[in-house]
Coordinates of C-alpha atoms and ligand atoms in Angstrom, one line a residue:
M12 CA -18.4 -10.0 6.6
Y13 CA -14.8 -9.0 7.6
T14 CA -15.0 -10.5 11.0
R15 CA -16.6 -13.8 10.1
D16 CA -14.2 -16.8 10.1
E17 CA -16.2 -18.7 7.6
L18 CA -15.9 -15.8 5.1
N19 CA -12.2 -15.4 5.6
G20 CA -11.0 -17.4 2.6
R21 CA -9.5 -16.0 -0.6
P22 CA -10.7 -17.0 -4.1
I23 CA -9.0 -20.0 -5.8
G24 CA -8.3 -19.4 -9.4
L25 CA -5.8 -18.3 -12.0
L26 CA -5.2 -14.9 -10.4
S27 CA -4.1 -16.5 -7.1
T28 CA -2.3 -19.5 -8.5
S29 CA -0.5 -18.4 -11.7
R30 CA 1.4 -15.7 -9.9
T31 CA 3.3 -18.3 -7.8
G32 CA 4.0 -21.2 -10.1
G33 CA 0.6 -22.8 -10.2
T34 CA -0.3 -23.2 -6.5
R35 CA -1.4 -20.6 -4.0
K36 CA 1.5 -19.4 -1.9
G37 CA 2.3 -16.4 0.3
I38 CA -0.3 -14.7 2.5
I39 CA -2.6 -12.4 0.5
F40 CA -4.1 -15.2 -1.6
T41 CA -3.9 -18.2 0.8
D42 CA -6.3 -19.3 3.6
S43 CA -7.0 -22.1 6.1
E44 CA -4.3 -23.4 8.5
F45 CA -1.4 -22.7 6.1
F46 CA -2.4 -19.0 5.9
K47 CA -2.8 -18.8 9.7
E48 CA 0.6 -20.3 10.4
Q49 CA 2.4 -18.1 7.9
R50 CA 0.6 -14.9 8.7
K51 CA 1.2 -15.4 12.4
F52 CA 4.9 -15.8 11.9
V53 CA 5.3 -12.9 9.5
E54 CA 3.2 -10.5 11.7
R55 CA 5.2 -11.4 14.8
Q56 CA 8.5 -10.9 13.1
L57 CA 7.6 -7.6 11.5
K58 CA 6.3 -6.4 14.9
Q59 CA 9.6 -7.3 16.5
T60 CA 11.9 -6.1 13.8
G61 CA 10.9 -3.9 10.7
F62 CA 7.8 -2.4 12.4
R63 CA 9.5 -1.8 15.7
K64 CA 9.1 1.8 16.6
E65 CA 12.7 3.1 16.3
I66 CA 13.4 1.1 13.1
L67 CA 10.1 2.1 11.5
M68 CA 10.8 5.8 12.4
E69 CA 14.2 5.8 10.9
N70 CA 13.0 4.0 7.8
V71 CA 10.1 6.3 7.0
Q72 CA 12.2 9.3 8.0
R73 CA 14.8 8.3 5.5
G74 CA 12.1 7.7 2.9
M75 CA 10.6 11.1 3.4
G76 CA 14.0 12.8 3.1
A77 CA 14.6 11.0 -0.2
V78 CA 11.2 12.0 -1.6
I79 CA 11.9 15.7 -0.7
D80 CA 15.3 15.4 -2.5
T81 CA 13.6 13.8 -5.6
V82 CA 11.2 16.8 -5.7
K83 CA 14.0 19.3 -5.3
R84 CA 15.9 17.7 -8.2
K85 CA 12.8 17.6 -10.4
I86 CA 11.8 21.3 -9.9
K87 CA 15.2 22.6 -11.0
D88 CA 14.0 23.2 -14.6
N89 CA 10.9 25.2 -14.4
G90 CA 9.1 24.0 -11.3
A91 CA 6.5 21.9 -13.2
I92 CA 6.6 18.2 -12.3
T93 CA 4.2 15.3 -12.8
S94 CA 2.6 13.4 -10.0
D95 CA 3.6 9.9 -11.1
S96 CA 7.3 10.0 -10.6
L97 CA 7.8 11.0 -7.1
F98 CA 7.3 8.2 -4.6
G99 CA 7.8 4.8 -6.3
E100 CA 11.4 3.9 -5.5
Q101 CA 11.2 5.2 -1.9
L102 CA 8.1 3.2 -1.2
L103 CA 9.8 0.0 -2.4
Q104 CA 12.9 0.9 -0.4
T105 CA 10.9 1.3 2.8
A106 CA 9.1 -2.0 2.2
W107 CA 12.4 -3.8 1.6
V108 CA 14.0 -2.3 4.8
S109 CA 10.9 -3.5 6.8
M110 CA 11.5 -7.0 5.5
A111 CA 15.3 -7.1 5.5
G112 CA 16.3 -4.6 8.2
N113 CA 18.9 -1.9 7.9
E114 CA 21.2 -4.2 5.9
G115 CA 18.6 -4.3 3.2
H116 CA 19.0 -1.1 1.1
L117 CA 18.2 -1.4 -2.6
D118 CA 20.9 0.3 -4.7
D119 CA 19.7 2.8 -7.3
L120 CA 19.8 0.2 -10.1
G121 CA 17.9 -2.4 -8.0
A122 CA 15.3 0.1 -7.0
S123 CA 14.6 1.3 -10.5
E124 CA 14.6 -2.2 -11.9
L125 CA 12.0 -3.3 -9.2
L126 CA 10.0 -0.1 -9.8
R127 CA 9.7 -0.9 -13.5
V128 CA 8.5 -4.4 -12.8
M129 CA 6.0 -3.3 -10.1
E130 CA 4.5 -0.7 -12.4
E131 CA 4.0 -3.3 -15.1
L132 CA 2.5 -5.7 -12.5
F133 CA -0.1 -3.2 -11.5
R134 CA -1.0 -2.3 -15.1
C135 CA -1.9 -6.0 -15.7
T136 CA -3.8 -6.8 -12.4
S137 CA -7.1 -5.9 -11.0
L138 CA -8.6 -7.1 -7.7
S139 CA -12.0 -7.4 -9.3
G140 CA -10.5 -10.0 -11.7
T141 CA -8.8 -9.8 -15.1
A142 CA -9.9 -11.2 -18.5
F143 CA -7.9 -14.4 -18.0
S144 CA -9.0 -15.0 -14.4
N145 CA -12.7 -14.4 -15.2
F146 CA -12.5 -16.5 -18.4
P147 CA -9.6 -19.0 -17.8
F148 CA -9.9 -20.6 -21.2
L149 CA -8.4 -17.4 -22.7
K150 CA -5.0 -18.4 -21.4
Y151 CA -5.0 -21.2 -24.0
I152 CA -6.4 -19.2 -26.8
C153 CA -4.7 -15.8 -26.5
P154 CA -2.3 -15.8 -23.5
D155 CA -0.7 -12.6 -24.6
Y156 CA -3.8 -10.7 -25.5
C157 CA -5.7 -11.6 -22.3
G158 CA -2.8 -10.5 -20.1
Y159 CA -2.0 -14.0 -18.7
N160 CA 1.6 -14.1 -20.0
A161 CA 2.4 -10.6 -18.7
Y162 CA 0.9 -11.4 -15.3
V163 CA 3.0 -14.6 -14.9
R164 CA 6.1 -12.9 -16.2
V165 CA 6.1 -9.9 -13.9
N166 CA 5.2 -11.8 -10.7
K167 CA 8.0 -14.1 -11.5
A168 CA 10.3 -11.2 -12.0
V169 CA 9.5 -9.7 -8.6
M170 CA 10.2 -13.1 -7.0
E171 CA 13.4 -13.5 -8.8
F172 CA 14.4 -10.0 -7.7
S173 CA 13.6 -10.9 -4.1
S174 CA 15.6 -14.2 -4.5
K175 CA 18.6 -12.3 -5.8
M176 CA 18.5 -9.8 -2.9
I177 CA 18.1 -12.6 -0.3
Q178 CA 21.1 -14.5 -1.8
G179 CA 23.1 -11.3 -1.2
L180 CA 22.0 -11.3 2.5
R181 CA 22.8 -14.9 2.9
K182 CA 26.4 -14.3 1.9
T183 CA 27.0 -11.7 4.6
H184 CA 26.9 -12.3 8.3
N185 CA 24.8 -9.8 10.2
S186 CA 23.6 -10.2 13.8
N187 CA 20.6 -7.8 13.2
R188 CA 17.2 -9.4 13.3
S189 CA 14.8 -9.1 10.4
L190 CA 11.8 -10.9 9.0
I191 CA 14.0 -12.4 6.2
R192 CA 16.7 -13.6 8.5
A193 CA 14.1 -15.1 10.9
Y194 CA 12.4 -16.9 8.0
L195 CA 15.7 -18.3 6.7
E196 CA 16.4 -19.7 10.1
K197 CA 13.0 -21.3 10.3
M198 CA 13.4 -22.9 6.8
G199 CA 14.2 -26.6 6.9
S200 CA 12.8 -27.0 10.4
M201 CA 9.2 -27.0 9.2
G202 CA 7.7 -28.1 5.9
N203 CA 5.7 -25.0 5.1
F204 CA 8.6 -22.7 5.6
N205 CA 10.6 -23.0 2.4
Q206 CA 12.3 -20.8 -0.3
D207 CA 9.3 -20.6 -2.6
Q208 CA 7.0 -19.5 0.2
L209 CA 9.6 -16.9 1.3
M210 CA 9.7 -15.5 -2.2
A211 CA 5.9 -15.4 -2.3
I212 CA 5.8 -13.5 1.0
C213 CA 8.3 -10.9 -0.4
L214 CA 6.0 -10.6 -3.5
D215 CA 3.0 -10.1 -1.2
L216 CA 4.7 -7.4 0.9
F217 CA 6.0 -5.5 -2.2
T218 CA 2.6 -5.9 -3.9
G219 CA 0.6 -5.0 -0.8
S220 CA 2.7 -2.0 0.0
F221 CA 3.5 -0.4 -3.3
E222 CA 0.5 0.6 -5.2
T223 CA -1.9 1.3 -2.3
N224 CA 0.6 3.7 -0.7
Y225 CA 1.5 5.3 -4.0
N226 CA -2.0 5.9 -5.1
T227 CA -3.1 7.3 -1.7
L228 CA -0.2 9.8 -1.9
C229 CA -1.2 10.8 -5.5
F230 CA -4.8 11.4 -4.2
A231 CA -3.4 13.6 -1.5
M232 CA -1.3 15.6 -3.9
F233 CA -4.2 16.0 -6.3
Y234 CA -6.4 17.6 -3.5
I235 CA -3.5 19.6 -2.1
V236 CA -2.8 21.2 -5.5
L237 CA -6.5 22.0 -5.9
H238 CA -7.1 23.4 -2.4
P239 CA -4.6 26.1 -1.5
D240 CA -6.7 26.9 1.7
L241 CA -6.3 23.4 3.1
Q242 CA -2.6 23.4 2.1
T243 CA -2.0 26.7 4.0
K244 CA -3.9 25.3 7.0
A245 CA -1.7 22.2 7.2
Q246 CA 1.5 24.3 6.6
D247 CA 0.5 26.7 9.4
E248 CA 0.1 23.7 11.8
I249 CA 3.5 22.3 10.8
D250 CA 5.2 25.7 11.2
R251 CA 3.6 26.1 14.6
V252 CA 4.5 22.6 15.9
V253 CA 7.7 21.7 14.1
G254 CA 9.0 24.9 12.7
R255 CA 11.2 25.0 9.7
E256 CA 14.6 24.2 11.2
R257 CA 14.1 20.4 11.3
L258 CA 12.0 17.9 9.4
P259 CA 8.8 16.5 11.0
T260 CA 9.1 13.1 12.7
L261 CA 6.6 10.4 13.6
E262 CA 6.7 11.7 17.2
D263 CA 5.2 14.9 16.0
K264 CA 2.1 13.1 14.7
P265 CA -0.1 13.5 17.8
R266 CA 0.4 17.3 17.7
L267 CA -0.3 17.5 14.0
P268 CA -4.0 16.5 13.9
Y269 CA -4.9 18.5 10.8
V270 CA -2.0 17.0 8.7
E271 CA -3.1 13.6 9.8
A272 CA -6.8 14.4 9.0
L273 CA -5.6 15.4 5.5
A274 CA -3.8 12.0 5.2
L275 CA -6.9 10.1 6.4
E276 CA -9.2 12.0 4.0
S277 CA -6.8 11.1 1.1
L278 CA -7.0 7.5 2.2
R279 CA -10.8 7.7 2.3
M280 CA -10.9 9.1 -1.3
F281 CA -8.5 6.3 -2.4
A282 CA -10.2 3.5 -0.6
G283 CA -13.7 4.5 -1.7
R284 CA -12.7 4.0 -5.3
S285 CA -10.8 0.7 -4.9
F286 CA -11.7 -2.9 -4.4
I287 CA -11.0 -4.6 -1.1
V288 CA -9.1 -7.9 -1.5
P289 CA -11.9 -10.4 -2.3
R290 CA -13.0 -13.2 0.1
R291 CA -14.2 -16.7 -0.3
A292 CA -16.8 -18.5 1.7
M293 CA -15.0 -21.4 3.4
K294 CA -18.3 -23.2 4.0
D295 CA -22.0 -22.7 3.5
A296 CA -23.1 -19.6 5.5
M297 CA -25.9 -17.1 6.0
F298 CA -25.0 -13.5 5.6
G299 CA -27.4 -10.5 5.7
G300 CA -30.3 -12.9 5.3
Y301 CA -28.8 -14.5 2.2
F302 CA -27.6 -18.0 1.8
I303 CA -23.9 -18.0 0.7
P304 CA -22.8 -21.4 -0.7
K305 CA -19.3 -22.6 0.0
D306 CA -16.7 -21.1 -2.4
T307 CA -18.7 -18.1 -3.3
V308 CA -16.4 -15.1 -4.0
L309 CA -17.4 -12.0 -2.0
F310 CA -16.4 -8.4 -2.5
G311 CA -16.6 -5.8 0.2
N312 CA -18.5 -2.7 -0.9
S313 CA -15.8 -0.1 -0.5
R314 CA -17.7 2.7 -2.2
G315 CA -20.6 2.0 0.3
T316 CA -18.2 2.0 3.2
F317 CA -16.2 5.2 2.4
M318 CA -18.3 7.2 0.0
D319 CA -22.0 6.8 1.0
P320 CA -24.0 9.3 3.1
K321 CA -25.8 6.3 4.6
A322 CA -22.5 5.2 6.2
G323 CA -22.3 8.7 7.9
W324 CA -20.2 10.6 5.3
R325 CA -21.7 14.0 4.6
N326 CA -20.9 15.3 1.1
P327 CA -18.7 12.3 0.5
G328 CA -17.4 13.5 -2.8
V329 CA -15.9 16.7 -1.2
F330 CA -12.4 16.5 0.1
N331 CA -12.7 17.7 3.6
P332 CA -10.1 16.8 6.3
E333 CA -12.3 18.5 8.9
R334 CA -14.6 15.5 8.9
F335 CA -11.8 13.8 11.0
I336 CA -11.5 16.7 13.4
K337 CA -13.6 17.3 16.5
D338 CA -12.9 20.0 19.1
G339 CA -9.5 20.6 17.6
G340 CA -8.3 17.0 17.9
L341 CA -8.3 14.0 15.7
N342 CA -11.6 12.0 15.6
V343 CA -11.7 8.9 13.5
P344 CA -15.2 7.3 13.1
D345 CA -15.4 3.6 13.9
G346 CA -16.6 2.8 10.3
F347 CA -13.4 4.2 8.8
I348 CA -11.6 0.9 8.0
P349 CA -9.4 1.4 4.9
F350 CA -7.1 -1.4 6.1
G351 CA -10.0 -3.8 6.7
I352 CA -10.8 -5.4 10.1
G353 CA -10.6 -8.8 11.6
K354 CA -8.1 -11.6 11.1
R355 CA -7.3 -10.5 7.5
R356 CA -6.7 -6.9 8.4
C357 CA -3.9 -5.3 6.4
L358 CA -0.5 -6.6 7.5
G359 CA 1.3 -3.4 6.6
E360 CA -1.1 -0.8 8.2
V361 CA 1.6 0.5 10.6
L362 CA 4.1 1.1 7.7
A363 CA 1.4 2.5 5.4
K364 CA 0.1 5.1 7.9
A365 CA 3.6 6.2 8.9
N366 CA 4.7 6.6 5.2
I367 CA 1.7 8.5 4.2
F368 CA 1.8 10.9 7.1
M369 CA 5.5 11.5 7.0
I370 CA 5.7 12.1 3.2
I371 CA 2.7 14.5 3.3
A372 CA 4.1 16.4 6.3
G373 CA 7.6 16.6 4.8
L374 CA 6.4 17.8 1.4
L375 CA 4.1 20.4 2.9
Q376 CA 6.8 21.7 5.2
T377 CA 9.2 22.1 2.3
F378 CA 7.2 23.1 -0.8
N379 CA 4.2 25.0 -2.1
F380 CA 2.0 23.2 -4.6
R381 CA -0.3 24.8 -7.1
P382 CA -2.0 24.0 -10.4
V383 CA -0.4 24.8 -13.8
P384 CA -2.2 28.0 -14.8
G385 CA -5.0 27.3 -17.2
A386 CA -4.5 23.5 -16.8
P387 CA -5.7 22.3 -13.4
P388 CA -5.5 18.6 -12.7
Q389 CA -8.6 16.7 -13.9
F390 CA -10.2 14.0 -11.8
E391 CA -9.9 10.8 -13.8
I392 CA -9.5 7.4 -12.3
I393 CA -7.4 4.7 -13.9
E394 CA -8.3 1.2 -12.9
G395 CA -5.5 -1.2 -11.9
F396 CA -4.8 -3.3 -8.9
S397 CA -6.4 -0.4 -7.0
A398 CA -7.7 3.0 -8.1
A399 CA -5.2 5.5 -9.4
I400 CA -5.6 9.2 -10.3
K401 CA -4.5 9.9 -13.8
P402 CA -1.0 11.6 -13.6
F403 CA -1.2 15.3 -13.6
K404 CA 1.2 18.3 -13.7
M405 CA 1.7 20.7 -10.9
I406 CA 3.9 23.7 -10.1
V407 CA 6.1 23.2 -7.1
S408 CA 8.2 25.9 -5.4
L409 CA 10.4 25.9 -2.3
R410 CA 8.7 27.7 0.7
Ligands
HEM17 C1 -2.5 2.9 1.8 C2 -1.9 1.8 2.1 C3 -2.6 0.4 2.3 C4 -4.0 0.2 2.2 C5 -5.1 1.1 2.0 C6 -4.1 -1.3 2.5 C7 -5.3 -1.9 2.5 C8 -5.5 -3.3 2.7 C9 -6.7 -4.0 2.7 C10 -8.1 -3.3 2.7 C11 -6.4 -5.3 2.9 C12 -7.4 -6.5 2.9 C13 -8.0 -6.7 4.2 C14 -9.1 -7.8 4.2 O1 -9.1 -8.7 3.3 O2 -10.0 -7.7 5.0 C15 -5.0 -5.5 2.9 C16 -4.3 -6.7 3.0 C17 -3.0 -6.8 3.0 N1 -2.1 -5.8 3.0 FE1 -2.4 -3.8 2.9 N2 -2.9 -1.8 2.6 C18 -1.9 -0.8 2.5 C19 -0.6 -0.9 2.6 C20 0.1 -2.1 2.9 C21 1.5 -2.2 3.2 C22 2.5 -1.1 3.4 C23 1.8 -3.6 3.3 C24 3.1 -4.3 3.6 C25 4.2 -3.8 4.1 C26 0.5 -4.3 3.1 C27 0.4 -5.7 3.1 C28 -0.8 -6.3 3.1 C29 -0.9 -7.8 3.1 C30 0.2 -8.8 3.2 C31 -2.3 -8.0 3.1 C32 -3.0 -9.4 3.1 C33 -3.4 -9.8 4.5 C34 -4.2 -11.1 4.6 O3 -4.6 -11.5 3.5 O4 -4.4 -11.6 5.6 N3 -0.5 -3.4 2.9 N4 -4.4 -4.2 2.8

């Protein structure tokens, strides 16, 4: 399904239109020629600027350092911290630097304002549809109760925030290249490149990057807390390869296969419980022997892809990084596609993988994590934009 051009569309409906002023804008929820043009531009610019190796490395390295500092600050009282307050601002910060370059740091106030809005956005969204998108008449009868008003308001708030930040960039001269600067230059020369579309792209990149990364990291912490043996194994690898005198870097990644396997297994656990962004048939098509009429909405079966023994996952409910290890090295099965495949593959895969690996490696190098005695974390999923683990408490100490 993922590689078929005729199944490459995105659903048209309130979920995709009401977030951006009544028409579909941005990348995640658009399709056809408009989508192709915008995605191509954004992808190329990110590759040349925010996702360029040295910029990406510095960006995620700084993010990892800030997460470590946050944890150090929080454990000062009695070492018990909750899982839901550790990564948010840093993930937004790294997303923004990817878009705006090194000139684009959010100040503390800006980051916490954006975090509050993003958390609200994800509470009122679901990729499988919301009450108001599945039953659009509800927006007229009970716009508050069905979540419509909140959805419109928070998406607007993220775009207004982006607009404010971009106004700030426009006032200063900077010769550094970035996606935002390249887009501003392009605006005016071509019809589809305009201010509203730029805001929608920022919304998409914040949306695409925040909750997915956040939830994957919370899945990782959950299993790290519950499995001291896996934690020690990853820490031993970090001590052997990196030592304790300096923080890990992205360049260490090839020599830390177990830490990476632990990150991938966390991604599998997260992806297996989440919805993949829905698709729309762009024309009548046959798929798996079924006739799919034009405009049918299609959902990828993520549970089947990541959690089913028939897809090659033995004991899929068990957290086991070893499934990604073969002969001491990393071994990623072809069917492991948490970022999708094909032309709609995740636009932020490079950043996501770097963030997740670096934060896990930095935290394991610096701290020990264990359950609160008598109150281990309970596995409970909260549905939102993607699947989240219910926040839990853990005891954290410096190594
Ligand atoms: C753990 C982290 C992440 C996961 C698991 C993830 C997963 C995905 C998946 C499965 C898709 C849909 C692919 C499809 O329809 O076939 C997607 C799309 C997308 N992602 Fe991510 N993503 C992550 C992080 C990010 C980050 C960091 C960014 C941005 C910096 C991002 C931006 C996007 C965008 C813009 C799309 C839409 C692409 C399109 O429609 O063509 N994602 N992501």
